[in-house]
């Protein structure tokens, strides 16, 4: 039975006071444990104060990126060790904005995934096709290729990896994949995980959906049998909308038994 994970990617939004207020509101709503896992990923400068705000609550802390080297002359970069040091338990790798605006490719992403895991972080590895890929019938080929980011991950390490399916045409656009499109892509990804790691790992690995998840579409998406959570951008920036999505996750978890 896979536990639903609702993760908020704050991207380059919210100043310290706003982020702390939002995280305090979430921590107050989910003070100890919750039926689903809850994660927030603020910008680097605020990881420490926000980590303090959610400490002891059910809200976990993650970063949006890391560099693969352990330390050294890499101006502007942040290591896995540093993320652990400020209280992160998670890191996003391969978000489409990293791929699109910062040219990150699967070979680099594979190193980042390995570095995250080596530093004891859980990794959310993001994949997703562009609209042109989908129109050209290339969705599955693109997803299969992007899974190369997991090439250095062993079956045992997959216990600390979550895959996020985020069609690029649905991110920040208000256009959501239909439940059928999401479920179909998730089934395909699980099949790929099965070929790579076998049945048990494929069945145990959580696959999140991301792309304009909102309170009004969350329950339907999260109720799909292969959708094991949501990676939420815009709707994670306000306590009421993020909380509504978490509550939809709790309801979906109950429905799935
Ligand atoms: C994201 O940033 O991962 C995302 C899915 O954004 P949004 O929910 O705003 O589409």
Coordinates of C-alpha atoms and ligand atoms in Angstrom, one line a residue:
X1 CA 0.0 0.0 0.0
X2 CA 1.6 3.3 -1.1
X3 CA 1.2 6.3 1.1
X4 CA 0.1 9.4 -0.7
X5 CA 2.6 12.2 -0.7
X6 CA 1.5 15.8 -1.2
X7 CA 4.5 18.0 -2.0
X8 CA 4.6 21.7 -2.5
X9 CA 7.2 23.2 -4.8
X10 CA 7.4 26.9 -3.9
X11 CA 9.8 27.7 -6.7
X12 CA 11.3 31.2 -6.5
X13 CA 8.3 32.6 -4.6
X14 CA 7.6 34.0 -1.1
X15 CA 9.9 36.0 1.1
X16 CA 11.0 34.8 4.5
X17 CA 8.1 36.2 6.5
X18 CA 5.6 34.9 4.0
X19 CA 7.2 31.5 3.9
X20 CA 7.5 31.2 7.6
X21 CA 3.8 32.2 8.1
X22 CA 2.7 29.7 5.5
X23 CA 4.8 26.9 7.0
X24 CA 3.5 27.8 10.5
X25 CA 0.0 27.6 9.3
X26 CA 0.6 24.1 7.8
X27 CA 2.4 22.9 10.9
X28 CA -0.5 24.1 13.1
X29 CA -3.0 22.2 10.9
X30 CA -0.9 19.0 10.9
X31 CA 1.0 19.1 14.2
X32 CA 2.0 15.5 14.6
X33 CA 1.2 12.8 12.0
X34 CA -1.1 12.8 9.0
X35 CA -2.6 10.0 6.9
X36 CA -0.6 11.3 4.0
X37 CA 3.0 12.5 3.8
X38 CA 3.3 16.3 3.5
X39 CA 6.4 18.1 2.1
X40 CA 7.3 21.7 1.3
X41 CA 10.2 22.8 -0.8
X42 CA 11.0 26.5 -0.2
X43 CA 13.9 28.4 -1.8
X44 CA 17.4 27.8 -0.5
X45 CA 17.8 31.0 1.7
X46 CA 14.8 30.1 3.8
X47 CA 15.2 26.4 4.3
X48 CA 16.6 26.9 7.8
X49 CA 13.9 29.2 9.3
X50 CA 11.2 27.3 7.6
X51 CA 12.7 24.0 8.9
X52 CA 12.5 25.5 12.4
X53 CA 8.9 26.5 11.8
X54 CA 7.8 22.9 10.8
X55 CA 10.1 21.0 13.2
X56 CA 8.1 18.3 15.1
X57 CA 5.1 18.6 12.9
X58 CA 3.9 16.3 10.0
X59 CA 5.3 18.8 7.5
X60 CA 8.6 17.7 6.0
X61 CA 11.3 20.0 4.4
X62 CA 12.9 19.6 1.0
X63 CA 15.0 21.6 -1.4
X64 CA 14.3 22.3 -5.1
X65 CA 17.7 21.4 -6.4
X66 CA 21.3 20.4 -5.4
X67 CA 24.7 20.0 -7.0
X68 CA 26.3 16.6 -7.2
X69 CA 29.8 17.4 -5.9
X70 CA 30.3 17.1 -2.1
X71 CA 32.0 20.5 -1.8
X72 CA 34.5 22.8 -3.5
X73 CA 34.8 25.5 -6.1
X74 CA 31.3 25.5 -7.6
X75 CA 30.2 29.1 -7.2
X76 CA 26.5 29.4 -6.6
X77 CA 25.8 25.7 -6.0
X78 CA 24.6 23.9 -2.9
X79 CA 25.6 20.3 -1.9
X80 CA 23.5 17.5 -0.5
X81 CA 25.5 17.7 2.8
X82 CA 24.5 21.4 3.1
X83 CA 20.8 20.5 2.6
X84 CA 21.0 17.8 5.3
X85 CA 22.8 20.2 7.5
X86 CA 19.8 22.7 7.4
X87 CA 17.3 19.9 8.1
X88 CA 16.2 18.8 4.6
X89 CA 14.9 15.3 4.2
X90 CA 14.1 15.6 0.5
X91 CA 15.3 17.1 -2.7
X92 CA 13.7 17.6 -6.1
X93 CA 15.8 16.6 -9.1
X94 CA 15.1 17.2 -12.8
X95 CA 12.1 19.6 -12.4
X96 CA 11.1 20.7 -15.9
X97 CA 12.1 24.2 -15.2
X98 CA 15.7 23.0 -14.4
X99 CA 15.7 21.1 -17.7
X100 CA 14.1 23.9 -19.7
X101 CA 15.8 27.1 -18.3
X102 CA 19.0 25.7 -17.0
X103 CA 19.8 23.1 -19.6
X104 CA 20.0 20.2 -17.1
X105 CA 20.1 16.8 -18.9
X106 CA 19.7 13.3 -17.9
X107 CA 23.4 12.6 -17.4
X108 CA 23.8 15.5 -15.0
X109 CA 20.5 14.6 -13.3
X110 CA 21.7 11.0 -12.7
X111 CA 24.7 12.4 -10.8
X112 CA 22.4 14.7 -8.8
X113 CA 20.1 11.8 -7.9
X114 CA 23.0 9.7 -6.8
X115 CA 24.4 12.6 -4.7
X116 CA 21.1 13.2 -3.0
X117 CA 20.7 9.6 -2.1
X118 CA 24.4 9.3 -0.9
X119 CA 23.7 12.2 1.5
X120 CA 20.7 10.5 2.9
X121 CA 18.1 12.6 1.1
X122 CA 15.0 11.2 -0.4
X123 CA 14.8 12.2 -4.1
X124 CA 11.7 13.2 -6.1
X125 CA 12.9 12.7 -9.7
X126 CA 10.7 14.6 -12.2
X127 CA 9.9 13.6 -15.8
X128 CA 7.4 14.9 -18.3
X129 CA 6.9 15.5 -22.0
X130 CA 6.4 18.7 -23.9
X131 CA 3.2 19.4 -25.8
X132 CA 4.9 18.8 -29.1
X133 CA 6.1 15.4 -27.9
X134 CA 2.5 14.5 -26.9
X135 CA 1.1 15.7 -30.2
X136 CA 3.8 13.7 -32.1
X137 CA 2.9 10.5 -30.1
X138 CA 6.3 10.6 -28.4
X139 CA 5.2 10.8 -24.7
X140 CA 6.2 7.3 -23.8
X141 CA 9.5 7.6 -25.7
X142 CA 10.4 10.8 -23.9
X143 CA 9.5 9.5 -20.4
X144 CA 11.5 6.3 -21.0
X145 CA 14.5 8.3 -22.0
X146 CA 14.2 10.7 -19.1
X147 CA 14.3 7.7 -16.7
X148 CA 18.0 7.5 -17.5
X149 CA 18.3 9.9 -14.6
X150 CA 17.8 6.8 -12.5
X151 CA 20.5 4.8 -14.2
X152 CA 22.8 4.8 -11.2
X153 CA 20.1 4.0 -8.7
X154 CA 20.0 0.4 -7.3
X155 CA 16.8 -1.5 -6.4
X156 CA 17.5 -0.9 -2.7
X157 CA 18.0 2.8 -3.2
X158 CA 14.6 3.0 -4.9
X159 CA 13.0 2.9 -1.5
X160 CA 14.2 6.6 -1.2
X161 CA 13.1 7.6 -4.7
X162 CA 9.7 9.0 -5.7
X163 CA 9.0 9.7 -9.4
X164 CA 7.0 12.7 -10.4
X165 CA 5.2 12.8 -13.8
X166 CA 4.8 16.4 -14.8
X167 CA 3.7 17.0 -18.4
X168 CA 5.4 20.3 -19.2
X169 CA 2.3 21.6 -21.0
X170 CA 0.4 21.4 -17.7
X171 CA 2.9 23.1 -15.4
X172 CA 1.7 26.6 -14.3
X173 CA -0.7 26.8 -17.3
X174 CA -4.0 26.0 -15.6
X175 CA -4.3 23.1 -18.1
X176 CA -4.4 19.8 -16.2
X177 CA -3.8 16.4 -17.7
X178 CA -7.1 14.4 -17.7
X179 CA -7.3 11.7 -15.1
X180 CA -7.0 9.2 -18.0
X181 CA -3.8 10.9 -19.4
X182 CA -2.3 10.9 -15.9
X183 CA -3.2 7.3 -15.1
X184 CA -1.9 6.1 -18.5
X185 CA 1.4 7.9 -18.1
X186 CA 1.8 6.5 -14.5
X187 CA 1.0 3.0 -15.7
X188 CA 3.7 3.4 -18.4
X189 CA 6.2 4.7 -15.8
X190 CA 5.5 1.9 -13.4
X191 CA 6.0 -0.6 -16.3
X192 CA 9.4 1.0 -16.9
X193 CA 10.3 0.7 -13.3
X194 CA 9.2 -3.0 -13.4
X195 CA 11.6 -3.6 -16.3
X196 CA 14.4 -1.8 -14.5
X197 CA 13.9 -3.1 -10.9
X198 CA 11.3 -5.9 -10.9
X199 CA 7.7 -6.2 -9.8
X200 CA 8.1 -5.5 -6.0
X201 CA 10.1 -2.2 -6.5
X202 CA 7.7 -1.0 -9.2
X203 CA 4.7 -1.7 -7.0
X204 CA 6.2 0.1 -4.0
X205 CA 7.5 3.2 -5.8
X206 CA 5.3 6.2 -5.5
X207 CA 4.6 8.2 -8.7
X208 CA 3.3 11.7 -8.2
X209 CA 1.3 13.8 -10.7
X210 CA 2.2 17.4 -11.1
X211 CA 0.8 20.1 -13.4
X212 CA -1.9 22.6 -12.3
X213 CA -3.1 20.5 -9.4
X214 CA -5.8 22.5 -7.6
X215 CA -8.3 21.9 -4.8
X216 CA -11.0 21.2 -7.4
X217 CA -9.2 18.5 -9.4
X218 CA -7.0 17.0 -6.7
X219 CA -9.4 14.3 -5.5
X220 CA -10.1 12.9 -8.9
X221 CA -6.4 12.8 -9.8
X222 CA -5.3 11.3 -6.5
X223 CA -8.0 8.7 -6.7
X224 CA -6.4 7.1 -9.7
X225 CA -4.9 3.8 -8.8
X226 CA -1.4 4.6 -10.0
X227 CA -1.4 8.3 -8.9
X228 CA 0.3 8.2 -5.5
X229 CA 0.4 11.9 -4.7
X230 CA 0.8 15.4 -6.1
X231 CA 3.7 17.8 -6.8
X232 CA 2.0 21.2 -6.5
X233 CA 3.3 24.5 -7.6
X234 CA 1.0 27.5 -7.6
X235 CA -1.6 26.0 -5.3
X236 CA 1.1 25.3 -2.7
X237 CA 1.7 29.0 -2.1
X238 CA -1.4 29.5 0.0
X239 CA -2.4 27.6 3.1
X240 CA -6.0 27.2 2.2
X241 CA -5.4 25.8 -1.3
X242 CA -2.5 23.5 -0.2
X243 CA -4.5 22.3 2.8
X244 CA -7.5 21.5 0.5
X245 CA -5.2 19.4 -1.7
X246 CA -3.7 17.6 1.4
X247 CA -7.3 16.9 2.6
X248 CA -8.1 15.5 -0.9
X249 CA -5.1 13.3 -0.5
X250 CA -6.3 12.1 2.9
X251 CA -9.7 11.3 1.3
X252 CA -8.1 9.5 -1.6
X253 CA -5.9 7.5 0.7
X254 CA -9.1 6.3 2.6
X255 CA -10.8 5.5 -0.7
X256 CA -7.9 3.4 -1.8
X257 CA -8.1 1.5 1.5
Ligands
LIG1 C1 5.4 22.3 -10.4 O1 6.1 23.3 -10.2 O2 6.0 21.2 -10.2 C2 4.0 22.4 -10.8 C3 3.4 21.3 -11.0 O3 3.5 23.7 -10.9 P1 1.9 24.1 -11.0 O4 1.2 23.2 -9.9 O5 1.8 25.5 -10.7 O6 1.4 23.7 -12.4

